[in-house]
Amino acid sequence: MIIKDYPDRDLLVLGLVDEISNTITATLQHEERASIAVPGGTTPGPIFDDLCSVDLDWSRVDIVLTDERWVPEDSDRSNTRLLRERLLRDKAAAANLVPLYAPTDTPEESLGALEGGIRAISPLTLVLLGMGTDKHTASIFPGADKLDAALSPNAPPIVAMRAPGAPEPRVTLSEPVLNGAMAKHLLILGPDKRTALEQAQKQKPHDAPIAAFLRDLTVHWAE
């Protein structure tokens, strides 16, 4: 694991946008397509705001969320909605969004159809992870009902997940898909998350799911 400390959040955004865009550019020089997985939530928003204006061949880029809440896209809790509003615009509007949601009552009803899209873009070129102070990443939560299934090396590409405190079901990319990415990055902000990451280095993935992804991980942190 490599930790990159930035003097402030603005410089972190610039550095991470450069890292992602350079990886995509390099990949497209020798591959037909590139694929990236990104988190939802508010933290990566400034990254998306800058990344969407980078001059890339976005028509050859597939984008998928690392996880999604099982809510319609017009919900203010939808990560897909966030992507459309902040990343899939400007030059990046030409990118292909691989869905992690379908309009069925439960995620289990749609997992089979959604898995095909993930298999088609795997292995991922790059994954950008987030992390909570409880050390969850994507929707792989401590105490979740399918935690062990999502962390299994034989896990399917997508796992439906229900976790204590989560008001709706979720779907998450599994450990093999996330760890199978050619480049892995983690974005965390503030002292609490830095402390949580340091604690996770001494814990097992069942208690600190982010611990399953620390190998060959580049961490981007600012106060």
PDB file of C-alpha atoms in Angstrom:
ATOM      1  CA  MET A   1       0.000   0.000   0.000  1.00  0.00           C
ATOM      2  CA  ILE A   2       1.210   3.476  -0.924  1.00  0.00           C
ATOM      3  CA  ILE A   3      -0.182   6.568   0.813  1.00  0.00           C
ATOM      4  CA  LYS A   4      -0.065   9.883  -0.997  1.00  0.00           C
ATOM      5  CA  ASP A   5      -0.518  12.841   1.367  1.00  0.00           C
ATOM      6  CA  TYR A   6      -1.697  16.091  -0.186  1.00  0.00           C
ATOM      7  CA  PRO A   7      -1.343  19.554   1.371  1.00  0.00           C
ATOM      8  CA  ASP A   8      -5.026  20.268   0.755  1.00  0.00           C
ATOM      9  CA  ARG A   9      -8.123  18.822  -0.903  1.00  0.00           C
ATOM     10  CA  ASP A  10      -7.823  20.907  -4.053  1.00  0.00           C
ATOM     11  CA  LEU A  11      -4.404  19.458  -4.800  1.00  0.00           C
ATOM     12  CA  LEU A  12      -5.727  15.982  -4.071  1.00  0.00           C
ATOM     13  CA  VAL A  13      -8.440  16.463  -6.690  1.00  0.00           C
ATOM     14  CA  LEU A  14      -5.891  17.613  -9.263  1.00  0.00           C
ATOM     15  CA  GLY A  15      -3.543  14.730  -8.501  1.00  0.00           C
ATOM     16  CA  LEU A  16      -6.200  12.051  -8.573  1.00  0.00           C
ATOM     17  CA  VAL A  17      -7.799  13.368 -11.761  1.00  0.00           C
ATOM     18  CA  ASP A  18      -4.373  13.273 -13.411  1.00  0.00           C
ATOM     19  CA  GLU A  19      -3.807   9.723 -12.179  1.00  0.00           C
ATOM     20  CA  ILE A  20      -7.149   8.465 -13.508  1.00  0.00           C
ATOM     21  CA  SER A  21      -6.924  10.265 -16.855  1.00  0.00           C
ATOM     22  CA  ASN A  22      -3.331   9.161 -17.432  1.00  0.00           C
ATOM     23  CA  THR A  23      -4.262   5.541 -16.749  1.00  0.00           C
ATOM     24  CA  ILE A  24      -7.180   5.703 -19.165  1.00  0.00           C
ATOM     25  CA  THR A  25      -5.054   7.373 -21.847  1.00  0.00           C
ATOM     26  CA  ALA A  26      -2.276   4.813 -21.511  1.00  0.00           C
ATOM     27  CA  THR A  27      -4.747   1.937 -21.686  1.00  0.00           C
ATOM     28  CA  LEU A  28      -6.477   3.246 -24.800  1.00  0.00           C
ATOM     29  CA  GLN A  29      -3.135   3.366 -26.593  1.00  0.00           C
ATOM     30  CA  HIS A  30      -3.040  -0.437 -26.698  1.00  0.00           C
ATOM     31  CA  GLU A  31      -6.578  -1.580 -25.848  1.00  0.00           C
ATOM     32  CA  GLU A  32      -9.871  -0.988 -27.618  1.00  0.00           C
ATOM     33  CA  ARG A  33     -11.625   0.089 -24.423  1.00  0.00           C
ATOM     34  CA  ALA A  34     -10.913   1.096 -20.825  1.00  0.00           C
ATOM     35  CA  SER A  35     -13.182   0.490 -17.824  1.00  0.00           C
ATOM     36  CA  ILE A  36     -13.314   2.280 -14.489  1.00  0.00           C
ATOM     37  CA  ALA A  37     -15.336   1.711 -11.323  1.00  0.00           C
ATOM     38  CA  VAL A  38     -16.073   4.673  -9.065  1.00  0.00           C
ATOM     39  CA  PRO A  39     -17.845   5.178  -5.731  1.00  0.00           C
ATOM     40  CA  GLY A  40     -20.972   7.143  -5.022  1.00  0.00           C
ATOM     41  CA  GLY A  41     -21.552   9.503  -2.127  1.00  0.00           C
ATOM     42  CA  THR A  42     -20.439  13.097  -1.762  1.00  0.00           C
ATOM     43  CA  THR A  43     -16.671  12.629  -1.365  1.00  0.00           C
ATOM     44  CA  PRO A  44     -15.796  11.882  -5.023  1.00  0.00           C
ATOM     45  CA  GLY A  45     -18.015  14.672  -6.390  1.00  0.00           C
ATOM     46  CA  PRO A  46     -15.169  17.198  -6.916  1.00  0.00           C
ATOM     47  CA  ILE A  47     -13.156  14.485  -8.700  1.00  0.00           C
ATOM     48  CA  PHE A  48     -16.061  13.933 -11.085  1.00  0.00           C
ATOM     49  CA  ASP A  49     -16.512  17.671 -11.643  1.00  0.00           C
ATOM     50  CA  ASP A  50     -12.962  17.957 -12.990  1.00  0.00           C
ATOM     51  CA  LEU A  51     -12.610  14.546 -14.635  1.00  0.00           C
ATOM     52  CA  CYS A  52     -15.625  15.049 -16.893  1.00  0.00           C
ATOM     53  CA  SER A  53     -13.889  17.898 -18.735  1.00  0.00           C
ATOM     54  CA  VAL A  54     -10.646  16.033 -19.460  1.00  0.00           C
ATOM     55  CA  ASP A  55     -10.016  15.559 -23.162  1.00  0.00           C
ATOM     56  CA  LEU A  56     -10.129  11.751 -23.540  1.00  0.00           C
ATOM     57  CA  ASP A  57     -11.718   9.401 -26.039  1.00  0.00           C
ATOM     58  CA  TRP A  58     -14.623   8.898 -23.666  1.00  0.00           C
ATOM     59  CA  SER A  59     -16.594   6.928 -26.252  1.00  0.00           C
ATOM     60  CA  ARG A  60     -14.188   4.047 -25.549  1.00  0.00           C
ATOM     61  CA  VAL A  61     -14.584   4.216 -21.756  1.00  0.00           C
ATOM     62  CA  ASP A  62     -16.988   2.097 -19.686  1.00  0.00           C
ATOM     63  CA  ILE A  63     -17.957   3.426 -16.257  1.00  0.00           C
ATOM     64  CA  VAL A  64     -19.593   1.447 -13.470  1.00  0.00           C
ATOM     65  CA  LEU A  65     -20.308   2.199  -9.845  1.00  0.00           C
ATOM     66  CA  THR A  66     -18.552   0.186  -7.164  1.00  0.00           C
ATOM     67  CA  ASP A  67     -21.957  -0.124  -5.496  1.00  0.00           C
ATOM     68  CA  GLU A  68     -25.502   1.166  -5.673  1.00  0.00           C
ATOM     69  CA  ARG A  69     -28.476   1.572  -3.385  1.00  0.00           C
ATOM     70  CA  TRP A  70     -31.547  -0.263  -4.685  1.00  0.00           C
ATOM     71  CA  VAL A  71     -33.539   2.905  -5.345  1.00  0.00           C
ATOM     72  CA  PRO A  72     -34.869   4.450  -8.576  1.00  0.00           C
ATOM     73  CA  GLU A  73     -32.546   6.779 -10.409  1.00  0.00           C
ATOM     74  CA  ASP A  74     -34.713   9.804  -9.583  1.00  0.00           C
ATOM     75  CA  SER A  75     -34.113   9.236  -5.856  1.00  0.00           C
ATOM     76  CA  ASP A  76     -31.730  11.640  -4.154  1.00  0.00           C
ATOM     77  CA  ARG A  77     -30.037   8.536  -2.677  1.00  0.00           C
ATOM     78  CA  SER A  78     -29.199   7.118  -6.104  1.00  0.00           C
ATOM     79  CA  ASN A  79     -25.498   6.925  -6.904  1.00  0.00           C
ATOM     80  CA  THR A  80     -26.408   6.597 -10.581  1.00  0.00           C
ATOM     81  CA  ARG A  81     -28.106   9.966 -10.384  1.00  0.00           C
ATOM     82  CA  LEU A  82     -24.930  11.439  -8.897  1.00  0.00           C
ATOM     83  CA  LEU A  83     -22.863  10.045 -11.773  1.00  0.00           C
ATOM     84  CA  ARG A  84     -25.186  11.504 -14.389  1.00  0.00           C
ATOM     85  CA  GLU A  85     -25.165  14.911 -12.710  1.00  0.00           C
ATOM     86  CA  ARG A  86     -21.429  15.207 -12.019  1.00  0.00           C
ATOM     87  CA  LEU A  87     -19.430  12.774 -14.178  1.00  0.00           C
ATOM     88  CA  LEU A  88     -21.413  11.771 -17.277  1.00  0.00           C
ATOM     89  CA  ARG A  89     -21.526  15.281 -18.683  1.00  0.00           C
ATOM     90  CA  ASP A  90     -19.294  17.627 -20.700  1.00  0.00           C
ATOM     91  CA  LYS A  91     -16.731  15.486 -22.573  1.00  0.00           C
ATOM     92  CA  ALA A  92     -17.461  12.441 -20.407  1.00  0.00           C
ATOM     93  CA  ALA A  93     -21.077  12.387 -21.606  1.00  0.00           C
ATOM     94  CA  ALA A  94     -19.809  10.112 -24.383  1.00  0.00           C
ATOM     95  CA  ALA A  95     -18.795   7.377 -21.910  1.00  0.00           C
ATOM     96  CA  ASN A  96     -20.808   4.190 -21.535  1.00  0.00           C
ATOM     97  CA  LEU A  97     -22.517   3.682 -18.173  1.00  0.00           C
ATOM     98  CA  VAL A  98     -22.776   0.038 -17.112  1.00  0.00           C
ATOM     99  CA  PRO A  99     -25.832  -0.182 -14.815  1.00  0.00           C
ATOM    100  CA  LEU A 100     -25.959  -1.529 -11.283  1.00  0.00           C
ATOM    101  CA  TYR A 101     -29.700  -0.975 -10.898  1.00  0.00           C
ATOM    102  CA  ALA A 102     -32.815  -2.246 -12.641  1.00  0.00           C
ATOM    103  CA  PRO A 103     -36.468  -1.479 -11.859  1.00  0.00           C
ATOM    104  CA  THR A 104     -37.346  -4.633  -9.918  1.00  0.00           C
ATOM    105  CA  ASP A 105     -38.571  -4.846  -6.346  1.00  0.00           C
ATOM    106  CA  THR A 106     -35.449  -6.636  -5.107  1.00  0.00           C
ATOM    107  CA  PRO A 107     -31.870  -6.741  -6.394  1.00  0.00           C
ATOM    108  CA  GLU A 108     -31.943 -10.541  -6.498  1.00  0.00           C
ATOM    109  CA  GLU A 109     -34.447 -10.371  -9.356  1.00  0.00           C
ATOM    110  CA  SER A 110     -31.940  -8.476 -11.529  1.00  0.00           C
ATOM    111  CA  LEU A 111     -28.533  -9.802 -10.508  1.00  0.00           C
ATOM    112  CA  GLY A 112     -28.275 -12.214 -13.435  1.00  0.00           C
ATOM    113  CA  ALA A 113     -28.913  -9.506 -16.014  1.00  0.00           C
ATOM    114  CA  LEU A 114     -26.616  -6.985 -14.346  1.00  0.00           C
ATOM    115  CA  GLU A 115     -23.754  -9.477 -13.997  1.00  0.00           C
ATOM    116  CA  GLY A 116     -23.392  -9.709 -17.758  1.00  0.00           C
ATOM    117  CA  GLY A 117     -22.458  -6.057 -17.992  1.00  0.00           C
ATOM    118  CA  ILE A 118     -19.748  -6.427 -15.356  1.00  0.00           C
ATOM    119  CA  ARG A 119     -18.273  -9.546 -16.918  1.00  0.00           C
ATOM    120  CA  ALA A 120     -18.069  -7.745 -20.262  1.00  0.00           C
ATOM    121  CA  ILE A 121     -15.838  -4.969 -18.881  1.00  0.00           C
ATOM    122  CA  SER A 122     -13.669  -7.101 -16.575  1.00  0.00           C
ATOM    123  CA  PRO A 123     -10.897  -6.973 -15.649  1.00  0.00           C
ATOM    124  CA  LEU A 124     -11.382  -3.329 -14.782  1.00  0.00           C
ATOM    125  CA  THR A 125      -8.728  -0.867 -15.882  1.00  0.00           C
ATOM    126  CA  LEU A 126      -9.002   1.138 -12.670  1.00  0.00           C
ATOM    127  CA  VAL A 127     -11.090   1.157  -9.528  1.00  0.00           C
ATOM    128  CA  LEU A 128     -11.530   4.131  -7.215  1.00  0.00           C
ATOM    129  CA  LEU A 129     -12.724   3.097  -3.783  1.00  0.00           C
ATOM    130  CA  GLY A 130     -14.151   5.045  -0.906  1.00  0.00           C
ATOM    131  CA  MET A 131     -14.180   4.043   2.748  1.00  0.00           C
ATOM    132  CA  GLY A 132     -16.382   4.792   5.747  1.00  0.00           C
ATOM    133  CA  THR A 133     -15.147   5.279   9.298  1.00  0.00           C
ATOM    134  CA  ASP A 134     -16.598   1.800   9.961  1.00  0.00           C
ATOM    135  CA  LYS A 135     -14.020   0.571   7.390  1.00  0.00           C
ATOM    136  CA  HIS A 136     -16.578  -0.534   4.809  1.00  0.00           C
ATOM    137  CA  THR A 137     -15.809  -0.061   1.145  1.00  0.00           C
ATOM    138  CA  ALA A 138     -18.242  -0.183  -1.765  1.00  0.00           C
ATOM    139  CA  SER A 139     -21.271  -1.769  -0.020  1.00  0.00           C
ATOM    140  CA  ILE A 140     -19.171  -4.397   1.724  1.00  0.00           C
ATOM    141  CA  PHE A 141     -20.128  -3.559   5.310  1.00  0.00           C
ATOM    142  CA  PRO A 142     -19.086  -5.117   8.610  1.00  0.00           C
ATOM    143  CA  GLY A 143     -22.068  -7.105   9.828  1.00  0.00           C
ATOM    144  CA  ALA A 144     -23.769  -7.250   6.422  1.00  0.00           C
ATOM    145  CA  ASP A 145     -25.784 -10.341   5.590  1.00  0.00           C
ATOM    146  CA  LYS A 146     -23.645 -11.369   2.596  1.00  0.00           C
ATOM    147  CA  LEU A 147     -20.292 -10.089   3.837  1.00  0.00           C
ATOM    148  CA  ASP A 148     -18.478 -13.407   3.569  1.00  0.00           C
ATOM    149  CA  ALA A 149     -20.008 -14.097   0.157  1.00  0.00           C
ATOM    150  CA  ALA A 150     -18.833 -10.736  -1.205  1.00  0.00           C
ATOM    151  CA  LEU A 151     -15.307 -11.297   0.121  1.00  0.00           C
ATOM    152  CA  SER A 152     -15.024 -14.837  -1.238  1.00  0.00           C
ATOM    153  CA  PRO A 153     -12.467 -15.393  -4.034  1.00  0.00           C
ATOM    154  CA  ASN A 154     -15.228 -17.328  -5.795  1.00  0.00           C
ATOM    155  CA  ALA A 155     -17.837 -14.581  -5.465  1.00  0.00           C
ATOM    156  CA  PRO A 156     -20.008 -13.652  -8.452  1.00  0.00           C
ATOM    157  CA  PRO A 157     -19.346 -10.204  -9.954  1.00  0.00           C
ATOM    158  CA  ILE A 158     -22.203  -8.572  -8.015  1.00  0.00           C
ATOM    159  CA  VAL A 159     -23.589  -9.364  -4.579  1.00  0.00           C
ATOM    160  CA  ALA A 160     -26.839  -8.094  -3.086  1.00  0.00           C
ATOM    161  CA  MET A 161     -26.195  -6.718   0.382  1.00  0.00           C
ATOM    162  CA  ARG A 162     -28.288  -5.719   3.368  1.00  0.00           C
ATOM    163  CA  ALA A 163     -26.533  -4.122   6.298  1.00  0.00           C
ATOM    164  CA  PRO A 164     -27.464  -2.789   9.740  1.00  0.00           C
ATOM    165  CA  GLY A 165     -28.325   0.885   9.477  1.00  0.00           C
ATOM    166  CA  ALA A 166     -28.725   0.833   5.690  1.00  0.00           C
ATOM    167  CA  PRO A 167     -32.329   1.841   4.908  1.00  0.00           C
ATOM    168  CA  GLU A 168     -32.497  -0.040   1.593  1.00  0.00           C
ATOM    169  CA  PRO A 169     -30.874  -3.076  -0.033  1.00  0.00           C
ATOM    170  CA  ARG A 170     -27.697  -2.499  -2.006  1.00  0.00           C
ATOM    171  CA  VAL A 171     -25.656  -4.188  -4.675  1.00  0.00           C
ATOM    172  CA  THR A 172     -21.891  -4.184  -4.666  1.00  0.00           C
ATOM    173  CA  LEU A 173     -19.061  -5.312  -6.866  1.00  0.00           C
ATOM    174  CA  SER A 174     -17.409  -8.267  -5.191  1.00  0.00           C
ATOM    175  CA  GLU A 175     -13.860  -8.733  -3.969  1.00  0.00           C
ATOM    176  CA  PRO A 176     -12.625 -10.579  -7.100  1.00  0.00           C
ATOM    177  CA  VAL A 177     -13.855  -7.801  -9.387  1.00  0.00           C
ATOM    178  CA  LEU A 178     -12.489  -4.960  -7.257  1.00  0.00           C
ATOM    179  CA  ASN A 179      -9.146  -6.614  -6.535  1.00  0.00           C
ATOM    180  CA  GLY A 180      -8.891  -7.744 -10.141  1.00  0.00           C
ATOM    181  CA  ALA A 181      -8.571  -4.158 -11.371  1.00  0.00           C
ATOM    182  CA  MET A 182      -5.237  -3.311 -12.950  1.00  0.00           C
ATOM    183  CA  ALA A 183      -4.985  -0.178 -10.780  1.00  0.00           C
ATOM    184  CA  LYS A 184      -6.602   0.384  -7.378  1.00  0.00           C
ATOM    185  CA  HIS A 185      -7.004   3.730  -5.643  1.00  0.00           C
ATOM    186  CA  LEU A 186      -8.641   4.768  -2.370  1.00  0.00           C
ATOM    187  CA  LEU A 187      -9.899   8.295  -1.692  1.00  0.00           C
ATOM    188  CA  ILE A 188     -10.225   9.317   1.962  1.00  0.00           C
ATOM    189  CA  LEU A 189     -10.481  12.705   3.631  1.00  0.00           C
ATOM    190  CA  GLY A 190      -9.954  13.854   7.204  1.00  0.00           C
ATOM    191  CA  PRO A 191      -8.201  12.476  10.280  1.00  0.00           C
ATOM    192  CA  ASP A 192     -10.969  10.050  11.270  1.00  0.00           C
ATOM    193  CA  LYS A 193     -10.699   8.069   8.053  1.00  0.00           C
ATOM    194  CA  ARG A 194      -6.907   8.113   8.166  1.00  0.00           C
ATOM    195  CA  THR A 195      -7.100   6.611  11.653  1.00  0.00           C
ATOM    196  CA  ALA A 196      -9.632   4.029  10.507  1.00  0.00           C
ATOM    197  CA  LEU A 197      -7.354   2.987   7.648  1.00  0.00           C
ATOM    198  CA  GLU A 198      -4.400   2.601  10.007  1.00  0.00           C
ATOM    199  CA  GLN A 199      -6.524   0.432  12.296  1.00  0.00           C
ATOM    200  CA  ALA A 200      -7.707  -1.682   9.344  1.00  0.00           C
ATOM    201  CA  GLN A 201      -4.124  -2.652   8.557  1.00  0.00           C
ATOM    202  CA  LYS A 202      -4.141  -4.680  11.776  1.00  0.00           C
ATOM    203  CA  GLN A 203      -7.593  -6.195  11.332  1.00  0.00           C
ATOM    204  CA  LYS A 204      -9.181  -8.984   9.317  1.00  0.00           C
ATOM    205  CA  PRO A 205     -11.526  -8.229   6.401  1.00  0.00           C
ATOM    206  CA  HIS A 206     -14.517  -9.658   8.245  1.00  0.00           C
ATOM    207  CA  ASP A 207     -14.149  -6.839  10.811  1.00  0.00           C
ATOM    208  CA  ALA A 208     -12.664  -4.209   8.490  1.00  0.00           C
ATOM    209  CA  PRO A 209     -13.643  -4.969   4.871  1.00  0.00           C
ATOM    210  CA  ILE A 210     -11.208  -2.418   3.425  1.00  0.00           C
ATOM    211  CA  ALA A 211      -8.424  -4.686   4.718  1.00  0.00           C
ATOM    212  CA  ALA A 212      -9.180  -7.067   1.844  1.00  0.00           C
ATOM    213  CA  PHE A 213      -8.064  -4.435  -0.671  1.00  0.00           C
ATOM    214  CA  LEU A 214      -4.862  -2.985   0.769  1.00  0.00           C
ATOM    215  CA  ARG A 215      -2.420  -4.925  -1.395  1.00  0.00           C
ATOM    216  CA  ASP A 216      -1.166  -2.825  -4.344  1.00  0.00           C
ATOM    217  CA  LEU A 217      -3.497  -0.008  -3.272  1.00  0.00           C
ATOM    218  CA  THR A 218      -2.663   3.679  -3.700  1.00  0.00           C
ATOM    219  CA  VAL A 219      -4.299   5.821  -1.015  1.00  0.00           C
ATOM    220  CA  HIS A 220      -5.005   9.496  -1.678  1.00  0.00           C
ATOM    221  CA  TRP A 221      -5.512  11.467   1.554  1.00  0.00           C
ATOM    222  CA  ALA A 222      -5.881  15.086   2.572  1.00  0.00           C
ATOM    223  CA  GLU A 223      -6.972  16.716   5.814  1.00  0.00           C
TER     224      GLU A 223
END
